[in-house]
Every structure is written in structure tokens, then in C-alpha cells.
mmCIF file of C-alpha atoms and ligand atoms in Angstrom:
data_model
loop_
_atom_site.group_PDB
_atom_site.id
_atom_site.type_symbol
_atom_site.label_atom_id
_atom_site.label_comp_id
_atom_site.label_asym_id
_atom_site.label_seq_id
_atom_site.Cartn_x
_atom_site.Cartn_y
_atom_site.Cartn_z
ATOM 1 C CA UNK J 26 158.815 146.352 53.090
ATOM 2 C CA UNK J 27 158.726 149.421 55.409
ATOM 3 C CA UNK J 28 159.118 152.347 54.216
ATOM 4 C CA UNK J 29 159.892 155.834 55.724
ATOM 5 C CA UNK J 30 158.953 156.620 58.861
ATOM 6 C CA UNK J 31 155.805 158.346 58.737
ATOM 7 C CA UNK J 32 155.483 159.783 62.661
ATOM 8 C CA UNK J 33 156.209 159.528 65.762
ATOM 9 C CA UNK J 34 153.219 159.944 68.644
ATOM 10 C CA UNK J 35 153.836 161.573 71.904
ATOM 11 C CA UNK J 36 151.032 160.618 74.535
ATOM 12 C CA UNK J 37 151.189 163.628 76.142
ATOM 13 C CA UNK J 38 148.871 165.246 79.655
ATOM 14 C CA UNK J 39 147.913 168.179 78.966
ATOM 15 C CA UNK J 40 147.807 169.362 74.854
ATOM 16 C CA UNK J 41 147.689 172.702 75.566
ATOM 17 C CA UNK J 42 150.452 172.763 76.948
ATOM 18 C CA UNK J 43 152.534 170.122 74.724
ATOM 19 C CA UNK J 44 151.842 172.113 71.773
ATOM 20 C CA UNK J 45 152.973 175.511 72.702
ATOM 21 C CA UNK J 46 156.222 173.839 73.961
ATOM 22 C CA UNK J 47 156.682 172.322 70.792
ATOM 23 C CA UNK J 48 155.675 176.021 68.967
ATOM 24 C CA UNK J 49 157.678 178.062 71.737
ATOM 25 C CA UNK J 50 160.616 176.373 73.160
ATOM 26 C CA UNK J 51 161.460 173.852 69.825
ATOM 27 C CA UNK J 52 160.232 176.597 67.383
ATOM 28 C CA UNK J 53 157.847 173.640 65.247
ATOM 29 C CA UNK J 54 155.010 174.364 62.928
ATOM 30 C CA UNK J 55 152.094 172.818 65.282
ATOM 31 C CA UNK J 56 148.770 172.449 63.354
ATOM 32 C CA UNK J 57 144.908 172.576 65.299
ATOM 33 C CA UNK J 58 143.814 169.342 67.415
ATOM 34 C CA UNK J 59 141.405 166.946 65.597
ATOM 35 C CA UNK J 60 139.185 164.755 67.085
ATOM 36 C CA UNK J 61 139.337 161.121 65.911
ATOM 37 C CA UNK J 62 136.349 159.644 67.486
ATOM 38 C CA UNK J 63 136.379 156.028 65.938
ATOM 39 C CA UNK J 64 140.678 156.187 67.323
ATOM 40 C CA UNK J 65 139.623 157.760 71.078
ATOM 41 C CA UNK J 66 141.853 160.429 71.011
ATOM 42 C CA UNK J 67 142.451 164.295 69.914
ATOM 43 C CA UNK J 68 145.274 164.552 68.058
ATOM 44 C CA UNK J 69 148.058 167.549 66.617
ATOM 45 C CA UNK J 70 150.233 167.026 64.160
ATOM 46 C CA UNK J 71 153.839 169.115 63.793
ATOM 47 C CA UNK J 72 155.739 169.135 60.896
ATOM 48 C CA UNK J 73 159.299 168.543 60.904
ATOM 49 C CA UNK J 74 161.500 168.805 57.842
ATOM 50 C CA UNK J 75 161.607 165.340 57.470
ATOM 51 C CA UNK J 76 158.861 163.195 59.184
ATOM 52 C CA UNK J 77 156.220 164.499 61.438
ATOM 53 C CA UNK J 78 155.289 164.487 65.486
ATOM 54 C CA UNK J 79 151.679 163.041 66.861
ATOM 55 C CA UNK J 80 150.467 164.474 70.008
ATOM 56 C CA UNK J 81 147.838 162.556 71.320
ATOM 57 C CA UNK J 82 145.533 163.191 73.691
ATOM 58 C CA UNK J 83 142.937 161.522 75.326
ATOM 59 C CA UNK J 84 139.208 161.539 73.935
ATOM 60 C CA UNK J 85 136.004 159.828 76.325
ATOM 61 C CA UNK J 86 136.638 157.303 78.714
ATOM 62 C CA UNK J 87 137.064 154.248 76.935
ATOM 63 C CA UNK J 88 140.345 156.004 74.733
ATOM 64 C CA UNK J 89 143.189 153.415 74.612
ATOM 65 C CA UNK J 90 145.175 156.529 76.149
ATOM 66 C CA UNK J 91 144.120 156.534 79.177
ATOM 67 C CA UNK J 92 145.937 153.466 80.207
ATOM 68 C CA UNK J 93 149.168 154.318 78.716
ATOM 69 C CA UNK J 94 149.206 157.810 80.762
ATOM 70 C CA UNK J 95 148.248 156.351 83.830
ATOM 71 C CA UNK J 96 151.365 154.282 83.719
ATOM 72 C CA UNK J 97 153.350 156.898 81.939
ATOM 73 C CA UNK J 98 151.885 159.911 84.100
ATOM 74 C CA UNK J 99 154.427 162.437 82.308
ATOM 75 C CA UNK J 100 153.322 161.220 78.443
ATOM 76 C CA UNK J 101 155.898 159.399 76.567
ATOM 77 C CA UNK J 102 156.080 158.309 73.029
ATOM 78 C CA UNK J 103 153.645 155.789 71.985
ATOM 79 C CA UNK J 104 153.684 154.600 68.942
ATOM 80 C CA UNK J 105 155.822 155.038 65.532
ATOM 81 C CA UNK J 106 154.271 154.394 62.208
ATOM 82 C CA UNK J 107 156.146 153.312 59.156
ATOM 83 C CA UNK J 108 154.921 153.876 55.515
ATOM 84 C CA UNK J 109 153.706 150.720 53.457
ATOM 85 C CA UNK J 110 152.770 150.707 49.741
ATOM 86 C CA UNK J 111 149.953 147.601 50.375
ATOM 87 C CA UNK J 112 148.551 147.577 54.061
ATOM 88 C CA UNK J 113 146.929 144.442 53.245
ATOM 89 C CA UNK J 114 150.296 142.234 51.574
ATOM 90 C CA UNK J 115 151.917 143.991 54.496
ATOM 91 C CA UNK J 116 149.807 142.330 56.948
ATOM 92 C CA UNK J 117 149.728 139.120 55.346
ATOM 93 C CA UNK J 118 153.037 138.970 54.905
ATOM 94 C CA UNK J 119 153.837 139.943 58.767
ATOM 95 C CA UNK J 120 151.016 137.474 60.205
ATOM 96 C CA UNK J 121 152.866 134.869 58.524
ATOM 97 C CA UNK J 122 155.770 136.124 60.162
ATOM 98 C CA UNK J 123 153.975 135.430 63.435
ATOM 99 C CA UNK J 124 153.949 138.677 64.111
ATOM 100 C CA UNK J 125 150.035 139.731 66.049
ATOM 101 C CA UNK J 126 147.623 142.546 64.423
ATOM 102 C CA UNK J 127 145.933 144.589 66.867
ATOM 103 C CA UNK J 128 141.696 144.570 66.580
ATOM 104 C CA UNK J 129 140.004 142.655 63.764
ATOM 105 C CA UNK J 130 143.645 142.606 61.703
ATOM 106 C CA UNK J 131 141.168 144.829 59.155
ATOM 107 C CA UNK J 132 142.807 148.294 58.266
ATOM 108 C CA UNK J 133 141.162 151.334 59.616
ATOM 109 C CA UNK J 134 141.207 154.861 58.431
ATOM 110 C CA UNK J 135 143.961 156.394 60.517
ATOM 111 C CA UNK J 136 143.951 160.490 61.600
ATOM 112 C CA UNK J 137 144.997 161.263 57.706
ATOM 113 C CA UNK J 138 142.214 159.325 56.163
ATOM 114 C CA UNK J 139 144.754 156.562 55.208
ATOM 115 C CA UNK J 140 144.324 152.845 56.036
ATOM 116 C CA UNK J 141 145.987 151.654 58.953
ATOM 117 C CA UNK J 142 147.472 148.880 61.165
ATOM 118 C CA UNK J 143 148.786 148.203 64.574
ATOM 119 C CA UNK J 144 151.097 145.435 65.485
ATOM 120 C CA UNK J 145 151.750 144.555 68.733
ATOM 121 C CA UNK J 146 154.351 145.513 70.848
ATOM 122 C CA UNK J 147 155.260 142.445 72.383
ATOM 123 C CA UNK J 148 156.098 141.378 68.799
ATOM 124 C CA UNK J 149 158.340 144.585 67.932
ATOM 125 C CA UNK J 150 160.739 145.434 70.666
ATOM 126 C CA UNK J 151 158.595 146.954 73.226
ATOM 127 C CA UNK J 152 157.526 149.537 71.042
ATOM 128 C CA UNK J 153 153.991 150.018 69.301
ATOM 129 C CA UNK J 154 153.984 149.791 65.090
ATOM 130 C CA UNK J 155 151.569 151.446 63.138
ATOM 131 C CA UNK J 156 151.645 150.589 59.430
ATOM 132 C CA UNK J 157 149.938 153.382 57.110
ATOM 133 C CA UNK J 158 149.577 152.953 53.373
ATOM 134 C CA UNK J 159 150.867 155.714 51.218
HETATM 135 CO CO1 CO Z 3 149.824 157.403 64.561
#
């Protein structure tokens, strides 16, 4: 069902200086931070040759980043999101798998104006899933 890995998202401190390590030190193309109110966070995107880095940052006191960097003080990665034809036959399909949908289970319009999905991490290894449609 999953298809190829669309990114992987780096909660990261301070965004300044995240992105000109990833521009300086690991020579990446780093594009300009967008705010994604409705999501709670700022976010950068890099380009690699074959998938593509998130930073994300923090955005107003309720973001759902907060937590995560107060545990992980340094950043760490956060989520990874795979690539789905049909968010929704994706969902139903994993739901009656057993697996949980994060929020109202509805897909959301993600940071590339693409519907999206979370699935819990309890459910996946320890490790945040975002599903995007393509
Ligand atoms: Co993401």
C-alpha cells in the first residue's frame, strides 16, 4: 500500500541554525520556512536527490512540538511520511488493521497542500507515520 517515502521531519531548536547546517556543513538545497498555522509549526523543506528533509519548528504555544522538544531538548526526528495513492482506502484499510488515526481520522491538508494522516506511534514501532496522498 505504501509507497515511497515522501520525508523525513527533524524537530529541531533553533531553525536558524538547523538550516544553515544543513546548507553549510551537508551542502543541501534548503528552501524558506513556512508557517502552517492549522499544523502549529514553521516548517523548511530540503531537497535531497531522492526524498526530502522536514525541519520543523515550533509555532504558538499550543504546537504539538513543544512537547516532543522538551523531551528531546536537542531535536530529533519526528515523524516519516510515506506516499499513498487513496488517503481515505488507506485509512480504512489500516483502522481495520487496528491500527489508531490521530485527530478526527479525517485527512487534513498537510505543508504541500496534500491530504494527510497520522497514525500513531504506539501502533508503528515507536515511530510517528504520516500518510500523504500523491
Ligand atoms: Co511531515
Amino acid at each position: 500500500m505504501i509507497g515511497r517515502l515522501n520525508h523525513v521531519a527533524i524537530a529541531v531548536p533553533d531553525l536558524e541554525a538547523a538550516m544553515e547546517q544543513y546548507r553549510g556543513a551537508l551542502g543541501a538545497k534548503v528552501g524558506a520556512p513556512q508557517d502552517e498555522p492549522d499544523h502549529g509549526v514553521t516548517v523548511v523543506f530540503i531537497e535531497l536527490p531522492n526524498t526530502k528533509i522536514e525541519l520543523l519548528y515550533p509555532l504558538g504555544d499550543d504546537s504539538p512540538i513543544n512537547g516532543f522538544l522538551d523531551k528531546n531538548p536537542a531535536g530529533g526526528i519526528h515523524h516519516m511520511c510515506y506516499e499513498v495513492e487513496d488517503i481515505s482506502a488507506a485509512r480504512d484499510q489500516l483502522l481495520q488493521s487496528g491500527a489508531r488515526v490521530l485527530g478526527s481520522g479525517e485527512p487534513k491538508i498537510g505543508a504541500h497542500g496534500k491530504p494527510v494522516l497520522f497514525l500513531h506511534p504506539k501502533d508503528f514501532q515507536g515511530c510517528l507515520i504520516e500518510l500523504e496522498q500523491v
